[in-house]
Short mmCIF file of C-alpha atoms in Angstrom, two decimals:
data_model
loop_
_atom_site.label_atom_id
_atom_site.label_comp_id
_atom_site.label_asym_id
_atom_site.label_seq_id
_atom_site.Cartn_x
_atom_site.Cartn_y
_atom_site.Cartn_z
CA UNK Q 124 53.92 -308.37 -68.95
CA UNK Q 125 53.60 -306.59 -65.69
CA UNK Q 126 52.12 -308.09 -62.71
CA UNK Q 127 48.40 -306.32 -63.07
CA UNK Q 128 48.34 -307.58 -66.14
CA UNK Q 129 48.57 -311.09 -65.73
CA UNK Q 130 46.15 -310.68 -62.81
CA UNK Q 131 43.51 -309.16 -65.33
CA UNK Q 132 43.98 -311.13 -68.10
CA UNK Q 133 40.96 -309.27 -69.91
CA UNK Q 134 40.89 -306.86 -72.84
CA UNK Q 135 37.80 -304.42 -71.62
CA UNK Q 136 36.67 -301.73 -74.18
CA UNK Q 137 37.50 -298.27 -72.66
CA UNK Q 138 34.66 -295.96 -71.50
CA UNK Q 139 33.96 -293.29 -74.16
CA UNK Q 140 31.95 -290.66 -71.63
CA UNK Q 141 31.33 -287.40 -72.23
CA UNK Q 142 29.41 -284.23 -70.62
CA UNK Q 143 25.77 -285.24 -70.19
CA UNK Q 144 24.85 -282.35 -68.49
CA UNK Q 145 25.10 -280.02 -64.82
CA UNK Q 146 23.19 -281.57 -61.79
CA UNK Q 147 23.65 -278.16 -59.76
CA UNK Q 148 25.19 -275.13 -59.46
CA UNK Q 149 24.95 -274.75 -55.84
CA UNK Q 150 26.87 -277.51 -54.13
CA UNK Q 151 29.72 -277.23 -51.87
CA UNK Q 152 33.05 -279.16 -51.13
CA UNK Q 153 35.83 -278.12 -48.85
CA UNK Q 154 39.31 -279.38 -47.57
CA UNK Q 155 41.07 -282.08 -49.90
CA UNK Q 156 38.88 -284.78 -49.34
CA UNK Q 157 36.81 -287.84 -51.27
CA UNK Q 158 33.20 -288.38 -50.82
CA UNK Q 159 32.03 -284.98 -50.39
CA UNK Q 160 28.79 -286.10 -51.91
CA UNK Q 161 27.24 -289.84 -52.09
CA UNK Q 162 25.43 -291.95 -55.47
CA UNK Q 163 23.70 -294.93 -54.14
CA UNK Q 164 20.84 -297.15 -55.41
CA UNK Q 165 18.28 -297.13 -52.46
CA UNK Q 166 16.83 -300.49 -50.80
CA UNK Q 167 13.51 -299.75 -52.67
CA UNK Q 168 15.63 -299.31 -56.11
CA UNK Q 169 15.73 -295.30 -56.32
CA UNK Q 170 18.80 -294.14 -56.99
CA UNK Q 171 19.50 -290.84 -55.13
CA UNK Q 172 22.67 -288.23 -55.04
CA UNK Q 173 22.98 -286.62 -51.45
CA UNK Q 174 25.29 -283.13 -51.17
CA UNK Q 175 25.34 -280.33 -49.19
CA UNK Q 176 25.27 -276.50 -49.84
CA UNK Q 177 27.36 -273.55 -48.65
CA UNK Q 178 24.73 -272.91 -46.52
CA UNK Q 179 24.94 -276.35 -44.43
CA UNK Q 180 21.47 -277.75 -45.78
CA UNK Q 181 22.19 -281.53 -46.29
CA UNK Q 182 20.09 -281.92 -50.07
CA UNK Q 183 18.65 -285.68 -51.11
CA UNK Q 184 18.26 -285.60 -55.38
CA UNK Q 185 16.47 -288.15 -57.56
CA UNK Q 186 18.92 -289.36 -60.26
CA UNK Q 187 16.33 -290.93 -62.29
CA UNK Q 188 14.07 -288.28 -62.35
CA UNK Q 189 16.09 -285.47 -62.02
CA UNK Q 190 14.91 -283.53 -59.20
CA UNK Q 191 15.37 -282.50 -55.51
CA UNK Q 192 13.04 -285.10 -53.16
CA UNK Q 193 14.51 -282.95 -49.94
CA UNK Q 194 16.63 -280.38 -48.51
CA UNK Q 195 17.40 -280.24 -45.05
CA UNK Q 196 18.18 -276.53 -43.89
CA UNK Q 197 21.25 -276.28 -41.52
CA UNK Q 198 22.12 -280.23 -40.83
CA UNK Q 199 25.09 -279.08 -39.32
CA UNK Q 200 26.45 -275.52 -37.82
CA UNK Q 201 29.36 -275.77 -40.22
CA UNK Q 202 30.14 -277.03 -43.56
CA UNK Q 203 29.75 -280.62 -44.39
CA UNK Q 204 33.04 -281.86 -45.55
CA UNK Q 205 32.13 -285.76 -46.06
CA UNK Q 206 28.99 -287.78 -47.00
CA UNK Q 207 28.87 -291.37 -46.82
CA UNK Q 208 26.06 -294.10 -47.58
CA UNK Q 209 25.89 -297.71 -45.98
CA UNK Q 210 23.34 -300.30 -47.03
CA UNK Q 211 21.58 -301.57 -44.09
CA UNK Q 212 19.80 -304.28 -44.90
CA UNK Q 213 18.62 -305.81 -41.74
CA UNK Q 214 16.92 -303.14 -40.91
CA UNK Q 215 15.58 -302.40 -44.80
CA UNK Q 216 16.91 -298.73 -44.58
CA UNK Q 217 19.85 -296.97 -46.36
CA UNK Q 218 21.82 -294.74 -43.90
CA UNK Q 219 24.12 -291.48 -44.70
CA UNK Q 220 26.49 -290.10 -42.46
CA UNK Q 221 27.29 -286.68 -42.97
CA UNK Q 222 30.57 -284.98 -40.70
CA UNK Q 223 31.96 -281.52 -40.65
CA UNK Q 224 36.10 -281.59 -40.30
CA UNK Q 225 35.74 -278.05 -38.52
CA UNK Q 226 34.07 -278.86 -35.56
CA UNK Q 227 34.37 -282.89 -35.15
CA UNK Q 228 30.45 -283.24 -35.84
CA UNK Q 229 28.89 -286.08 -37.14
CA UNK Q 230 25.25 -287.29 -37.83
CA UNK Q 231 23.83 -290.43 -38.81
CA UNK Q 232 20.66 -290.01 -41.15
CA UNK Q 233 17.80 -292.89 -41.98
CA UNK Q 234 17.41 -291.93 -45.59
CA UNK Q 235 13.02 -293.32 -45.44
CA UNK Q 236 12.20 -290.91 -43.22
CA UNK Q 237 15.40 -288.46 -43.32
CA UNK Q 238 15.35 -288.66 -38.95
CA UNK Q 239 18.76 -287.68 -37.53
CA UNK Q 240 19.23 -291.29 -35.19
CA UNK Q 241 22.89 -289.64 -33.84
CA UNK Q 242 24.38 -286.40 -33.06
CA UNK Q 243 28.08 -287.03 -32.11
CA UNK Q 244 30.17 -283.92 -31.34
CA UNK Q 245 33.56 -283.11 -30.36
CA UNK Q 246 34.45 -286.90 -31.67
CA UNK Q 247 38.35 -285.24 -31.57
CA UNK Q 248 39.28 -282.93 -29.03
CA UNK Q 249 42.48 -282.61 -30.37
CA UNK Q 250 42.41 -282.21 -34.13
CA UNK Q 251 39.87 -282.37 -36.80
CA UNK Q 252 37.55 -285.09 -38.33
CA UNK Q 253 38.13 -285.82 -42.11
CA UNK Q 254 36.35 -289.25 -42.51
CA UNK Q 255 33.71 -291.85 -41.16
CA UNK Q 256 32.51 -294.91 -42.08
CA UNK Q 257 30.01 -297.50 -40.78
CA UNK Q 258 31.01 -301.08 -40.22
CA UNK Q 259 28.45 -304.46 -39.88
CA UNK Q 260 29.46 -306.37 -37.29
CA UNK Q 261 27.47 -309.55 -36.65
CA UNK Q 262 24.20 -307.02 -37.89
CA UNK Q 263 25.19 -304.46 -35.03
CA UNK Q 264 26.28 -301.40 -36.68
CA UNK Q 265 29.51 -299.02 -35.78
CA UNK Q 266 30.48 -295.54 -36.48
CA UNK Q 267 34.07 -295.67 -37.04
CA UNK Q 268 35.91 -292.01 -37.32
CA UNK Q 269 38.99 -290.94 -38.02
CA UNK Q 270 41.84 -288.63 -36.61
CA UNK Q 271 43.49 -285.74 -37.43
CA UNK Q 272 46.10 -284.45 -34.43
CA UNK Q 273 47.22 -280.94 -34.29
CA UNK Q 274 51.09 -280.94 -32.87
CA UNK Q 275 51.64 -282.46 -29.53
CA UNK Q 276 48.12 -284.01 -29.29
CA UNK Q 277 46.78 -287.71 -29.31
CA UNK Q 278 43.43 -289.03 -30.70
CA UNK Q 279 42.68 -292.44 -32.00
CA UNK Q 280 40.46 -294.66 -34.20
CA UNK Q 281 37.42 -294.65 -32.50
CA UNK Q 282 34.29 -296.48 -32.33
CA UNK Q 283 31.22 -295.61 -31.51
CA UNK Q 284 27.82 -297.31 -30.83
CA UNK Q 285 24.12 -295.97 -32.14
CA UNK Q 286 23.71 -294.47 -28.78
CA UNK Q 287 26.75 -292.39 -29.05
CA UNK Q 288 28.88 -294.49 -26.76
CA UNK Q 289 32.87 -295.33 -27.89
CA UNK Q 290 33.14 -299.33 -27.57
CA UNK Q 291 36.77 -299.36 -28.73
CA UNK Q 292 39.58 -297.35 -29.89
CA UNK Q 293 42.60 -298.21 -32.44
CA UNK Q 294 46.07 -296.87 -31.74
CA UNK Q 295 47.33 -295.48 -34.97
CA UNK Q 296 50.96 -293.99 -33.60
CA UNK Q 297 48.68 -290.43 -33.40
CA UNK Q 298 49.29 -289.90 -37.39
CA UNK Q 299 46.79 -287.54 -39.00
CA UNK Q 300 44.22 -289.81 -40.96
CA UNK Q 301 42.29 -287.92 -43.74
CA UNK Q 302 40.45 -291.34 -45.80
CA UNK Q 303 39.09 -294.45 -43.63
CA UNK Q 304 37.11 -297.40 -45.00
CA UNK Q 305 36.70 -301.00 -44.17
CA UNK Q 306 37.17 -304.32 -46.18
CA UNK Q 307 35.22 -307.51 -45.26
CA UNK Q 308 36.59 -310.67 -46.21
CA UNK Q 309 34.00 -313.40 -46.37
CA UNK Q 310 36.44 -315.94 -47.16
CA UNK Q 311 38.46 -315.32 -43.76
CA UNK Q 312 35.75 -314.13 -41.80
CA UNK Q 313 38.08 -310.90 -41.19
CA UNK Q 314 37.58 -307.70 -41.08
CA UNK Q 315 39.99 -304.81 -41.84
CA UNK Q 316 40.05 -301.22 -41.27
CA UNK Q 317 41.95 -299.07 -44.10
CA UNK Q 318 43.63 -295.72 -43.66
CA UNK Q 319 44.67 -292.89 -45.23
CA UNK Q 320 47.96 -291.18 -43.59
CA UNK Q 321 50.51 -288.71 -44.13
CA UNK Q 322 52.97 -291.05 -46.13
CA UNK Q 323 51.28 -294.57 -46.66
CA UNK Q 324 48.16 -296.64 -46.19
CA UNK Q 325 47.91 -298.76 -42.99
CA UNK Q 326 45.39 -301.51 -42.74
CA UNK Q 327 44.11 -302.86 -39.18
CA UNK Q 328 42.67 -306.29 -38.04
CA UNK Q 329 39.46 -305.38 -36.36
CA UNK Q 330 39.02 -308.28 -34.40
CA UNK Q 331 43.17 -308.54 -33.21
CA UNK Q 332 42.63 -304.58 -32.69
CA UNK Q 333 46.42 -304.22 -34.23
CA UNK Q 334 48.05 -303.44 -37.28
CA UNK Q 335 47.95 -305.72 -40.60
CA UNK Q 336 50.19 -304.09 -43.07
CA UNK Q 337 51.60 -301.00 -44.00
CA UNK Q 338 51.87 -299.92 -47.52
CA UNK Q 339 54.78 -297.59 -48.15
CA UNK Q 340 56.53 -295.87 -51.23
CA UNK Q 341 59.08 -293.46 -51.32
CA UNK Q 342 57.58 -291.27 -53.50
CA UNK Q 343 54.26 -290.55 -50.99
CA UNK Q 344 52.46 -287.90 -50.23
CA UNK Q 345 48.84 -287.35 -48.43
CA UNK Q 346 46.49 -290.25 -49.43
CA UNK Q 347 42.98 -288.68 -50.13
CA UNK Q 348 41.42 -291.78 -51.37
CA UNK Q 349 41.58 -295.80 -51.52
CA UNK Q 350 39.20 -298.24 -53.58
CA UNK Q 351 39.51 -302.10 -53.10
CA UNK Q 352 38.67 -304.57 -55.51
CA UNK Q 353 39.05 -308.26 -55.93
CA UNK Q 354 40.74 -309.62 -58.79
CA UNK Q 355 41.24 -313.08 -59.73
CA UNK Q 356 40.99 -314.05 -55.97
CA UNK Q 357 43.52 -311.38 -55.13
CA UNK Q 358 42.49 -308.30 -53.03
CA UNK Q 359 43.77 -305.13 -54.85
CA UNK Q 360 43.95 -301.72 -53.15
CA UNK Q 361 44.00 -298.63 -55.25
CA UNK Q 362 45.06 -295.24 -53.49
CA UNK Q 363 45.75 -291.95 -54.72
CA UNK Q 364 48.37 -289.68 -53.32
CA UNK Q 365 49.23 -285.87 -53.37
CA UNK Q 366 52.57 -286.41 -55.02
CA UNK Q 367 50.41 -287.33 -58.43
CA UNK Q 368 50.47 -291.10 -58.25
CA UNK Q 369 48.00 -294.02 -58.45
CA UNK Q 370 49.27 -297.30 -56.67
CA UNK Q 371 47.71 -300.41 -56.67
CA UNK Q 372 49.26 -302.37 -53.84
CA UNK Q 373 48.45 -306.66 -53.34
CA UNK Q 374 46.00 -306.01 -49.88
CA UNK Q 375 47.13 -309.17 -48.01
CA UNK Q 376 51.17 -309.06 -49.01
CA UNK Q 377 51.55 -305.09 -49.03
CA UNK Q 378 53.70 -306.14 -52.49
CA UNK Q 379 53.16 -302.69 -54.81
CA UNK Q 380 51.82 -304.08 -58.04
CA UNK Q 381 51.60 -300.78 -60.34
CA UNK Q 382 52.95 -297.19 -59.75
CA UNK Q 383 51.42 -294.99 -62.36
CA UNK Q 384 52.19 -291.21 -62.98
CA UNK Q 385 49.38 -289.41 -62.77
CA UNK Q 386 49.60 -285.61 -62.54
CA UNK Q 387 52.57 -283.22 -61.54
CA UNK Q 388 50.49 -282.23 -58.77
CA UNK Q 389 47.76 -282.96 -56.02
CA UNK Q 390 45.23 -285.96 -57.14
CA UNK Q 391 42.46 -286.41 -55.26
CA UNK Q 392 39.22 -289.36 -55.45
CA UNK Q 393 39.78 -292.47 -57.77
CA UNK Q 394 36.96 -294.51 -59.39
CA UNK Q 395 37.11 -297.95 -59.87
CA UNK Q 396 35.13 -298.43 -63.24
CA UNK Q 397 36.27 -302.24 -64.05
CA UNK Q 398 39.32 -304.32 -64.11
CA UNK Q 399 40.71 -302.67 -66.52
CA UNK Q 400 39.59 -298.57 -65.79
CA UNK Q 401 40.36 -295.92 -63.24
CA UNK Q 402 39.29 -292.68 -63.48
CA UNK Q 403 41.06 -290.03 -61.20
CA UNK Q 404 39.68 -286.61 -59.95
CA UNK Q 405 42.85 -284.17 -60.66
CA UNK Q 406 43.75 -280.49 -59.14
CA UNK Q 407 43.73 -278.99 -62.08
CA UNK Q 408 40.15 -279.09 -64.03
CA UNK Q 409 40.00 -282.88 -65.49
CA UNK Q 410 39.45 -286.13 -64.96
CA UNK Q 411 41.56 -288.54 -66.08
CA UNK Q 412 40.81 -292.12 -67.77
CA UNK Q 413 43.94 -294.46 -66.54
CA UNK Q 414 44.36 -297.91 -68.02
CA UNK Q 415 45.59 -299.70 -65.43
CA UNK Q 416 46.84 -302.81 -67.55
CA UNK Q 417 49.28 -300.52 -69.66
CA UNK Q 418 49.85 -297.92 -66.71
CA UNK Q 419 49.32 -295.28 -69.06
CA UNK Q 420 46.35 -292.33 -69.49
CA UNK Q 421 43.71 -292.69 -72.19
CA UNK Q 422 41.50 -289.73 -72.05
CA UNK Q 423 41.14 -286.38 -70.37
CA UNK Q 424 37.36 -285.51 -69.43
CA UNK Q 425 36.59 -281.33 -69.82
CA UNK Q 426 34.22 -279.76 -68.07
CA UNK Q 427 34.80 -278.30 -65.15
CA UNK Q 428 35.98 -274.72 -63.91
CA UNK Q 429 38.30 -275.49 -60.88
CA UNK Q 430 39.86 -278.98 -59.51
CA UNK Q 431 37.94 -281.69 -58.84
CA UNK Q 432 37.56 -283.86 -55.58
CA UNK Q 433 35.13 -286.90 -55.67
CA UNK Q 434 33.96 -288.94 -58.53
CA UNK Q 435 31.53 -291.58 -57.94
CA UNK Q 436 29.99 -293.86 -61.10
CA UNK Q 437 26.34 -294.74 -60.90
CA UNK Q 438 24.22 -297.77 -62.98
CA UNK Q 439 21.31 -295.37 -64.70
CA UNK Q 440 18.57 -297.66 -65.74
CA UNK Q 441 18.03 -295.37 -68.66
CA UNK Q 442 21.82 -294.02 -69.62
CA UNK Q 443 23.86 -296.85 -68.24
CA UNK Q 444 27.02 -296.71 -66.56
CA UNK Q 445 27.30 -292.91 -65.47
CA UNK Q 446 29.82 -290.77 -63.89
CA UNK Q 447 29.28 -287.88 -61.73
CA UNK Q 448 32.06 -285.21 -60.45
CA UNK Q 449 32.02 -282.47 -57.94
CA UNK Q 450 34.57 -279.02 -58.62
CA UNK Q 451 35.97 -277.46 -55.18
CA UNK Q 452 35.64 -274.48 -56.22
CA UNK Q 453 33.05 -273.71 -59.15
CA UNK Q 454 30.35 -275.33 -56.92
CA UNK Q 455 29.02 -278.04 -59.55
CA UNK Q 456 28.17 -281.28 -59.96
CA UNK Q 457 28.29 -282.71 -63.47
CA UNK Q 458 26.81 -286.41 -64.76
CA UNK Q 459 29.28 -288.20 -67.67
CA UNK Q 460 27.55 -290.23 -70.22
CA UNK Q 461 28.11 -292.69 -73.19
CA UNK Q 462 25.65 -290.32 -74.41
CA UNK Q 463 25.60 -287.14 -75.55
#
């Protein structure tokens, strides 16, 4: 019995989803990245998808009722390459932030009103922006972004204030970051920054502003995405990697737990769907249903016309646990269903 499995201990039925049906047409995704759109059930229970266009509009669409409730024209001067949501409940407001890689813009959006609060440009002089989060700290909120260094240049971790202003920075040895997230361990009272590098994952201790661990296999290439979930009172992280593998790596040892063969080529986002289920977005045209107790692949999911970037699964109060996957290249944005 492998070491997952004794950690899960739980025989889950296996999604059966198939194609519901096409959200839109017109959506746009660039670069090899995860979250290029957002799913997220709203403070005052809607449940909205935000994505952007080719065009730069920033577009807000009601999941329940199937239907655009805004598009804003030109959010940004180039395309948006990320879109992230954060639950901000002291303030009873859910917040996107929405970045373009191309010209190290990002904006911070109050989803009730759909006001721009911040406009932060040039965040990397030296390289490009491929991810943001937000971190809660003590209920005053941070924008932390990422780095991406073109040769012989040095940017770090930064983060910034609501009023624009950088209250700390994170050495990260100047490697190119393309996926950053943060955990929060009540149990602790820690909280750790997670990264996405060339090679391996890296985790930071906030408050001791240093590393925490590194998580390394030979076989690693690009990380594009990481999902954390806890298990049993054990903290898992689940990455994907361009060389076609999923890992699932112990969070506070660094010991790799599972190494499963995915694809022969790039993978990109993972979804977490239970303690059993992972589905992975793959280069070429599916999505894959990975069992991680057995390490193997269940099902493929058809449907799409290029590769796929960012899946994202969504509780429907009328069809249940959902799915919904952007292609890179054929511009759409599909919803998977127990129901067909």
């Amino acid at each position: 019995m492998s070491i997952v499995s004794k950690l899960i201990n739980e025989s889950i039925e296996p999604p059966n989803l198939k194609l519901f049906g096409e959200i839109t047409k017109n959506s746009y995704s660039s670069f090899d990245l995860d979250n290029t759109f957002s799913t997220f059930k709203t403070i005052n229970d809607f449940l909205f998808l935000v994505y952007s266009t080719k065009s730069c509009s920033l577009i807000c669409y009601d999941l329940i009722n199937f239907t655009k409730i805004i598009e804003i024209k030109h959010s940004h001067k180039i395309h948006i390459t990320n879109i992230r949501h954060f639950l901000d409940t002291n303030n009873k407001r859910d917040l996107i932030i929405s970045l373009s890689d191309r010209d190290n813009n990002l904006k911070l959006w109050n989803v009730n009103n759909w006001e721009c609060i911040i406009n932060i440009s040039h965040i990397n002089n030296a390289g490009s922006l491929c991810s943001a989060c937000i971190l809660n700290e003590n209920n005053n909120i941070y924008i932390i972004t990422s780095n991406c260094n073109i040769i012989g240049a040095s940017e770090k971790i930064k983060i910034f204030d609501l009023e624009g202003n950088i209250m700390k920075q994170i050495d990260n040895s100047n490697e190119n970051i393309y996926f950053i997230d943060t955990l929060y361990n009540n149990k602790n009272n820690r909280i750790y920054l997670i990264t996405g590098n060339m090679n391996y994952i890296k985790s930071y201790d906030y408050y001791k502003n240093k590393l925490y661990n590194k998580y390394f296999d030979n076989e690693s290439g690009c990380h594009i995405s990481i999902q954390t979930n806890e298990i049993n009172n054990i903290f898992m992280l689940v990455e994907s990697c361009s060389y076609g593998f999923i890992r699932i790596w112990n969070f506070h040892s660094a010991e790799l737990l599972n190494k499963i063969k995915i694809d022969n080529d790039w993978i990109f986002g993972i979804c977490l769907w239970d303690k059993n289920y992972v589905f992975v977005a793959c280069k070429y045209k599916l999505i894959k249903l990975v069992n991680i107790e057995k390490g193997i692949i269940e099902k493929n999911l058809e449907g799409h016309n290029s590769g796929i970037f960012t899946i994202k699964k969504i509780e429907h109060p009328k069809l249940g646990k959902c799915l919904i996957s952007q292609g890179y290249e054929d511009d759409q944005i599909k919803l998977w269903t127990n129901i067909s």
